[in-house]
Coordinates of C-alpha atoms in Angstrom, one line a residue:
M1191 CA 7.0 -10.6 -3.6
R1192 CA 5.7 -9.9 -0.6
R1193 CA 4.3 -6.1 0.6
G1194 CA 8.3 -4.5 1.8
R1195 CA 8.9 -3.2 5.2
E1196 CA 8.4 0.4 3.8
D1197 CA 4.5 -0.6 3.3
L1198 CA 4.0 -1.7 6.8
G1199 CA 6.4 1.2 8.4
S1200 CA 3.9 3.7 6.6
L1201 CA 1.4 2.8 8.9
H1202 CA 3.5 3.4 12.1
G1203 CA 4.1 7.3 11.3
T1204 CA 7.9 8.3 11.0
P1205 CA 10.1 10.6 13.2
P1206 CA 10.7 14.1 12.5
P1207 CA 13.2 14.3 10.0
R1208 CA 16.8 15.1 10.5
W1209 CA 17.1 18.8 9.4
A1210 CA 14.2 19.2 11.7
R1211 CA 16.0 18.0 15.3
F1212 CA 19.0 20.3 14.1
A1213 CA 17.1 23.4 13.3
P1214 CA 17.0 24.8 16.6
A1215 CA 19.9 24.1 17.5
V1216 CA 21.5 26.0 14.0
A1217 CA 19.4 28.6 14.7
M1218 CA 20.3 29.1 18.1
L1219 CA 23.8 29.4 16.8
V1220 CA 23.1 31.7 14.1
L1221 CA 21.8 34.5 16.2
C1222 CA 24.7 34.2 18.6
L1223 CA 27.1 34.6 15.9
A1224 CA 25.2 37.4 14.1
Q1225 CA 24.9 38.8 17.7
W1226 CA 28.9 39.0 18.5
V1227 CA 29.7 40.0 15.5
T1228 CA 26.9 43.2 14.9
P1229 CA 27.1 46.5 16.5
G1230 CA 25.9 46.8 19.8
D1231 CA 22.9 48.5 19.6
I1232 CA 20.6 46.4 17.5
E1233 CA 19.7 43.2 19.6
L1234 CA 18.7 40.0 17.4
G1235 CA 19.2 37.8 20.5
Y1236 CA 14.7 38.6 21.6
F1237 CA 14.7 36.4 18.0
L1238 CA 15.6 33.2 20.5
A1239 CA 12.5 33.3 21.9
A1240 CA 11.2 31.6 18.7
L1241 CA 13.7 28.6 19.4
P1242 CA 11.5 26.5 22.3
A1243 CA 8.5 27.0 20.4
V1244 CA 10.5 25.4 17.4
A1245 CA 12.1 22.6 19.3
A1246 CA 8.2 21.8 20.6
F1247 CA 7.6 20.2 17.0
S1248 CA 10.7 17.8 16.9
Y1249 CA 11.7 17.5 20.7
G1250 CA 10.0 16.2 23.8
P1251 CA 9.1 17.7 27.0
A1252 CA 12.3 17.3 28.2
G1253 CA 14.5 18.4 25.2
T1254 CA 12.0 21.4 24.7
A1255 CA 12.8 22.3 28.3
V1256 CA 16.7 22.3 27.8
Y1257 CA 16.0 25.0 25.2
A1258 CA 13.8 26.8 26.7
A1259 CA 16.0 26.8 30.0
L1260 CA 19.6 27.6 27.0
V1261 CA 16.9 30.3 25.7
L1262 CA 16.2 32.2 29.6
L1263 CA 20.2 32.3 29.9
L1264 CA 21.4 33.4 26.9
L1265 CA 18.9 36.4 27.4
G1266 CA 19.5 36.7 31.2
V1267 CA 23.4 37.4 32.0
P1268 CA 24.0 40.3 29.6
E1269 CA 27.7 39.1 30.4
L1270 CA 26.9 36.4 27.3
G1271 CA 26.0 39.3 24.9
M1272 CA 23.0 38.5 23.6
G1273 CA 20.9 40.8 25.4
H1274 CA 19.9 42.6 28.7
A1275 CA 16.3 40.9 29.7
K1276 CA 15.2 41.7 32.8
G1277 CA 11.4 41.5 34.7
S1278 CA 8.8 41.0 32.4
D1279 CA 10.8 40.0 29.3
L1280 CA 12.2 37.1 31.2
A1281 CA 8.6 36.3 32.8
T1282 CA 7.4 36.8 29.0
V1283 CA 10.1 34.3 27.6
A1284 CA 10.2 32.5 30.2
S1285 CA 5.5 31.7 30.0
V1286 CA 6.7 31.0 25.9
G1287 CA 9.1 28.5 27.4
A1288 CA 6.5 26.8 30.0
L1289 CA 3.5 26.8 26.7
S1290 CA 5.7 25.2 24.4
V1291 CA 7.0 22.6 27.0
V1292 CA 3.3 21.7 27.3
I1293 CA 2.3 21.9 23.4
S1294 CA 5.0 19.1 22.9
W1295 CA 3.6 16.8 25.9
V1296 CA 0.8 17.2 24.1
R1297 CA 2.4 16.1 21.1
R1298 CA 3.8 13.4 21.9
R1299 CA 1.2 12.2 23.7
R1300 CA -0.7 12.0 20.6
D1301 CA 1.8 10.5 18.7
H1302 CA 1.4 7.7 20.6
Q1303 CA -2.1 7.4 20.9
L1304 CA -1.9 7.1 16.5
V1305 CA 0.7 4.9 16.5
S1306 CA -1.2 2.8 19.1
V1307 CA -4.3 3.0 16.3
R1308 CA -2.4 2.6 13.1
T1309 CA -0.7 -1.1 14.7
V1310 CA -4.5 -2.0 15.2
A1311 CA -5.3 -0.9 11.9
E1312 CA -2.2 -2.8 10.4
A1313 CA -2.5 -5.8 12.2
A1314 CA -6.2 -6.1 11.3
Q1315 CA -5.3 -5.4 7.3
M1316 CA -2.9 -7.6 7.4
A1317 CA -4.9 -10.3 8.5
V1318 CA -7.5 -9.3 5.8
L1319 CA -5.0 -9.7 2.7
P1320 CA -2.2 -11.1 4.1
P1321 CA 1.0 -11.3 1.8
V1322 CA 1.0 -14.2 -0.5
P1323 CA 3.9 -17.2 -0.3
E1324 CA 6.5 -17.7 -2.7
R1325 CA 4.8 -20.9 -3.1
V1326 CA 1.5 -22.3 -2.6
G1327 CA 2.3 -26.6 -4.2
R1328 CA 3.5 -26.5 -7.0
V1329 CA 2.6 -22.6 -8.4
R1330 CA 5.6 -20.0 -7.6
C1331 CA 3.7 -16.9 -6.6
A1332 CA 4.4 -13.2 -6.5
G1333 CA 1.7 -10.6 -5.4
L1334 CA 2.0 -7.2 -4.6
Y1335 CA -0.3 -4.2 -3.4
R1336 CA -1.0 -0.8 -3.7
A1337 CA -4.0 0.6 -1.9
A1338 CA -5.1 4.3 -3.3
Q1339 CA -6.2 5.0 -0.3
R1340 CA -2.7 6.5 1.0
G1341 CA -1.6 5.0 4.5
T1342 CA -3.2 1.6 3.7
L1343 CA -2.7 -1.6 3.1
V1344 CA -6.0 -2.8 2.1
G1345 CA -8.1 -0.6 -0.5
G1346 CA -11.0 -2.2 -3.2
D1347 CA -8.6 -4.9 -5.2
L1348 CA -7.8 -9.0 -3.7
Y1349 CA -6.0 -11.5 -4.4
D1350 CA -5.5 -15.0 -3.0
V1351 CA -3.8 -18.1 -3.4
R1352 CA -4.6 -21.1 -1.9
A1353 CA -4.2 -25.0 -2.4
G1354 CA -6.9 -27.1 -1.9
P1355 CA -7.8 -30.7 -3.2
Y1356 CA -9.0 -29.5 -6.4
G1357 CA -5.5 -28.4 -7.2
V1358 CA -4.0 -24.6 -6.5
R1359 CA -6.5 -22.2 -7.1
A1360 CA -6.2 -18.3 -6.8
V1361 CA -8.4 -15.1 -7.8
V1362 CA -8.0 -11.2 -8.5
A1363 CA -11.1 -9.3 -8.4
D1364 CA -11.8 -5.7 -8.0
V1365 CA -14.2 -4.5 -5.9
Q1366 CA -16.8 -1.6 -6.5
G1367 CA -15.1 1.5 -5.2
H1368 CA -11.5 1.6 -3.3
G1369 CA -10.5 2.4 0.2
L1370 CA -11.9 1.1 3.3
T1371 CA -15.1 1.7 1.9
A1372 CA -14.4 -1.8 0.1
V1373 CA -12.7 -3.0 2.8
G1374 CA -16.3 -5.0 4.0
T1375 CA -16.6 -6.7 0.6
V1376 CA -12.8 -7.8 0.1
V1377 CA -13.3 -9.8 3.6
A1378 CA -16.9 -11.3 2.4
L1379 CA -14.7 -12.2 -1.2
L1380 CA -12.2 -13.6 0.2
G1381 CA -13.6 -15.7 3.1
A1382 CA -16.4 -17.1 0.3
F1383 CA -13.2 -17.8 -2.1
R1384 CA -11.2 -19.8 0.8
E1385 CA -14.3 -21.7 1.5
A1386 CA -14.6 -23.0 -1.9
V1387 CA -11.1 -23.9 -2.7
L1388 CA -11.5 -26.7 -0.2
D1389 CA -15.5 -27.1 -0.9
D1390 CA -16.1 -27.1 -5.3
P1391 CA -14.7 -29.1 -7.2
E1392 CA -15.2 -26.9 -10.3
L1393 CA -13.4 -23.6 -11.1
T1394 CA -17.4 -22.9 -11.6
G1395 CA -18.8 -23.3 -8.6
V1396 CA -16.3 -20.9 -7.1
A1397 CA -17.3 -18.4 -9.2
A1398 CA -21.0 -18.9 -8.6
R1399 CA -20.6 -19.1 -4.8
L1400 CA -18.7 -15.9 -4.5
D1401 CA -21.5 -14.2 -6.7
R1402 CA -23.9 -15.5 -4.4
R1403 CA -22.0 -14.0 -1.3
L1404 CA -22.4 -10.4 -2.9
A1405 CA -26.0 -10.6 -4.5
A1406 CA -26.8 -11.7 -0.2
D1407 CA -24.5 -8.4 0.7
A1408 CA -26.2 -6.2 -1.6
A1409 CA -29.7 -7.5 -0.7
V1410 CA -28.8 -6.7 3.2
D1411 CA -27.5 -3.2 2.1
C1412 CA -29.7 -0.3 3.8
T1413 CA -28.1 2.4 0.9
P1414 CA -30.8 3.3 -1.6
H1415 CA -29.9 1.8 -5.1
A1416 CA -27.4 -0.4 -3.9
E1417 CA -25.0 -1.4 -6.2
L1418 CA -22.5 -4.1 -5.1
F1419 CA -19.9 -5.5 -7.9
A1420 CA -16.8 -7.2 -8.5
T1421 CA -15.4 -8.1 -11.8
A1422 CA -13.2 -11.4 -11.3
V1423 CA -10.5 -13.8 -12.5
L1424 CA -10.2 -17.0 -11.1
L1425 CA -7.4 -19.5 -11.6
E1426 CA -6.6 -23.1 -11.5
F1427 CA -3.9 -25.4 -11.5
P1428 CA -5.5 -29.1 -11.0
P1429 CA -3.1 -32.1 -9.7
G1430 CA -1.2 -34.0 -12.3
R1431 CA -2.4 -31.7 -15.6
D1432 CA 0.2 -29.9 -17.3
L1433 CA -2.4 -26.8 -17.4
V1434 CA -4.7 -23.9 -15.8
R1435 CA -8.5 -23.4 -16.4
I1436 CA -9.9 -19.4 -16.5
V1437 CA -12.7 -18.3 -15.4
S1438 CA -13.1 -14.6 -16.2
C1439 CA -16.1 -12.6 -14.5
G1440 CA -15.4 -9.2 -16.0
H1441 CA -12.1 -8.7 -15.6
P1442 CA -9.5 -7.6 -17.6
P1443 CA -7.7 -10.8 -19.6
V1444 CA -5.1 -13.2 -18.1
L1445 CA -1.6 -12.5 -19.9
L1446 CA 1.1 -15.4 -20.9
L1447 CA 4.3 -14.4 -21.0
R1448 CA 5.7 -17.0 -22.4
D1449 CA 9.7 -17.3 -23.8
F1450 CA 9.5 -13.1 -23.7
A1451 CA 6.9 -12.8 -25.4
A1452 CA 3.4 -11.7 -23.7
S1453 CA -0.3 -12.4 -25.0
E1454 CA -3.9 -12.6 -23.8
V1455 CA -4.9 -15.1 -22.8
E1456 CA -8.1 -15.4 -24.6
V1457 CA -11.5 -16.3 -22.4
E1458 CA -15.0 -15.8 -23.0
P1459 CA -16.2 -13.4 -20.0
G1460 CA -18.6 -14.0 -17.9
P1461 CA -21.1 -11.3 -15.9
P1462 CA -19.1 -9.5 -12.8
L1463 CA -19.4 -11.0 -9.6
G1464 CA -23.0 -9.8 -7.6
L1465 CA -25.2 -8.7 -10.1
G1466 CA -27.3 -11.1 -10.4
L1467 CA -26.6 -12.6 -13.7
A1468 CA -24.8 -15.9 -12.7
S1469 CA -27.9 -18.0 -12.9
P1470 CA -28.6 -18.8 -16.5
G1471 CA -25.3 -20.7 -16.1
P1472 CA -22.2 -21.0 -15.5
P1473 CA -19.6 -18.6 -16.6
P1474 CA -17.6 -20.3 -19.7
V1475 CA -14.1 -22.4 -18.3
T1476 CA -10.9 -21.8 -20.6
E1477 CA -8.5 -24.9 -20.1
L1478 CA -4.7 -23.6 -21.6
P1479 CA -1.7 -26.2 -21.8
L1480 CA 1.3 -24.9 -20.2
L1481 CA 4.7 -25.2 -21.1
S1482 CA 8.5 -25.0 -19.2
G1483 CA 8.3 -21.8 -17.9
D1484 CA 4.8 -20.0 -18.8
R1485 CA 4.1 -16.8 -16.9
L1486 CA 0.9 -15.8 -16.2
L1487 CA 0.1 -12.1 -14.5
A1488 CA -3.1 -11.5 -13.4
Y1489 CA -3.9 -7.9 -12.5
T1490 CA -6.6 -5.2 -12.1
D1491 CA -7.4 -2.4 -14.5
G1492 CA -5.8 0.2 -11.7
V1493 CA -2.9 -1.1 -13.8
T1494 CA -3.7 -1.0 -17.2
E1495 CA -6.3 2.5 -16.6
A1496 CA -3.0 4.0 -15.4
R1497 CA -2.1 6.9 -17.9
D1498 CA 1.0 9.3 -18.0
A1499 CA 1.0 12.9 -18.2
A1500 CA 0.3 12.9 -22.2
G1501 CA -2.9 11.0 -21.2
Y1502 CA -1.6 7.7 -22.7
F1503 CA -2.7 4.3 -20.8
Y1504 CA -0.1 2.0 -19.7
P1505 CA 0.5 -0.5 -22.3
L1506 CA 1.2 -3.4 -20.0
A1507 CA 1.5 -6.7 -22.5
T1508 CA 4.3 -4.3 -24.7
R1509 CA 6.3 -3.7 -21.4
L1510 CA 6.1 -7.4 -20.1
P1511 CA 8.8 -8.7 -22.4
V1512 CA 11.2 -5.8 -21.7
L1513 CA 10.8 -6.0 -18.0
A1514 CA 11.2 -9.6 -17.9
G1515 CA 14.5 -10.2 -16.8
D1516 CA 14.7 -7.7 -14.2
A1517 CA 17.0 -9.6 -11.7
A1518 CA 14.9 -8.0 -9.2
G1519 CA 11.6 -9.8 -10.6
L1520 CA 9.3 -9.6 -12.6
V1521 CA 6.7 -7.9 -10.1
P1522 CA 8.4 -5.3 -9.2
A1523 CA 9.6 -4.2 -11.7
V1524 CA 6.4 -3.9 -13.5
W1525 CA 5.4 -1.7 -10.3
R1526 CA 8.7 0.7 -10.5
D1527 CA 8.0 1.0 -14.5
L1528 CA 4.5 1.8 -14.1
A1529 CA 5.1 4.7 -11.4
S1530 CA 7.8 5.7 -13.3
F1531 CA 5.3 5.6 -16.3
T1532 CA 2.8 7.8 -14.0
G1533 CA 4.7 10.3 -12.2
G1534 CA 5.1 8.5 -8.4
G1535 CA 1.8 5.9 -9.2
P1536 CA -1.7 5.7 -10.5
R1537 CA -4.6 6.7 -8.7
D1538 CA -6.7 3.3 -8.0
D1539 CA -5.6 0.2 -6.1
V1540 CA -3.2 -2.1 -8.0
A1541 CA -3.0 -5.5 -7.9
L1542 CA -0.6 -7.8 -9.6
L1543 CA -0.2 -11.4 -9.1
L1544 CA 2.5 -13.5 -11.1
L1545 CA 2.3 -17.4 -10.8
S1546 CA 4.5 -19.6 -12.6
P1547 CA 3.7 -23.7 -12.4
V1548 CA 6.3 -26.5 -11.8
L1549 CA 5.3 -29.2 -14.1
E1550 CA 4.5 -32.6 -13.4
R1551 CA 7.8 -34.4 -14.3
R1552 CA 6.7 -37.1 -16.6
A1553 CA 8.1 -40.5 -16.6

């Protein structure tokens, strides 16, 4: 599932809620009615002087000026029964109205600047981590990403699926840290993975390239005692063979969904990427034969380490068979279930990647 429009739209900011736009008009009407039914010795009309300032938060300069003019009219014309403002009182109300118009103009200008900055940020983040295609080669894909830092599309998790001369390859990784501070590492890993898909004939070579990339970046990091590492799982669907190869670098195990039963794929994990521990030998590769209808779910620990109000971890493997029949798709069903379990969503980055290979037809 591609990231929804609601994720992209959230970066542009949202207009004021409808009630905020109606609030000044409703307040003006209520004050007028209250004054007209109140004995003449009690004046409520002067409360109208605050309405232009309220309108400045949800209207532009023109709309705020209209409210200021209406307030001056109601208070300055005695026949309307709202007040008997004269001289300095009217000047004070007019000054408040003028100041409200200026505030509205400044707010509108800052809003436009913020939208421009966020649009550029959105374009940059979408270039780093574009939506996963619905199909890559003979593998159907569905991905979901939620960054822990509100208002961002990219954090410390990543996934990608690419087709190359050695088959379809996928990666899911979790970088040390989260939020915008980890984006540089995410960019480096994705770039190294996309090159390795084309150049490295072995999946272990892809892992080694990612490890070297992180080790090289850590070596030039000026931060004292810098430790730059990431957990990752790599999957490869070789052409002409109904199997998947998996390499795990300290990452949570891939889940195999077969006949509505979920199980962890047993893989001997290698060390995390970037710790310089891969040089003695390549990480082990696990081959898993595939059957028609098999689905593989790779994820980051933001899913399985999410807790409910009682402190229990989210039971992903247990919930998968229950959610597998959801008409909206497995990935969005998992996210809705996870958000419900945690009461609004986990506080860590979350990445889900569902891969459904289409097996070769035999003669």
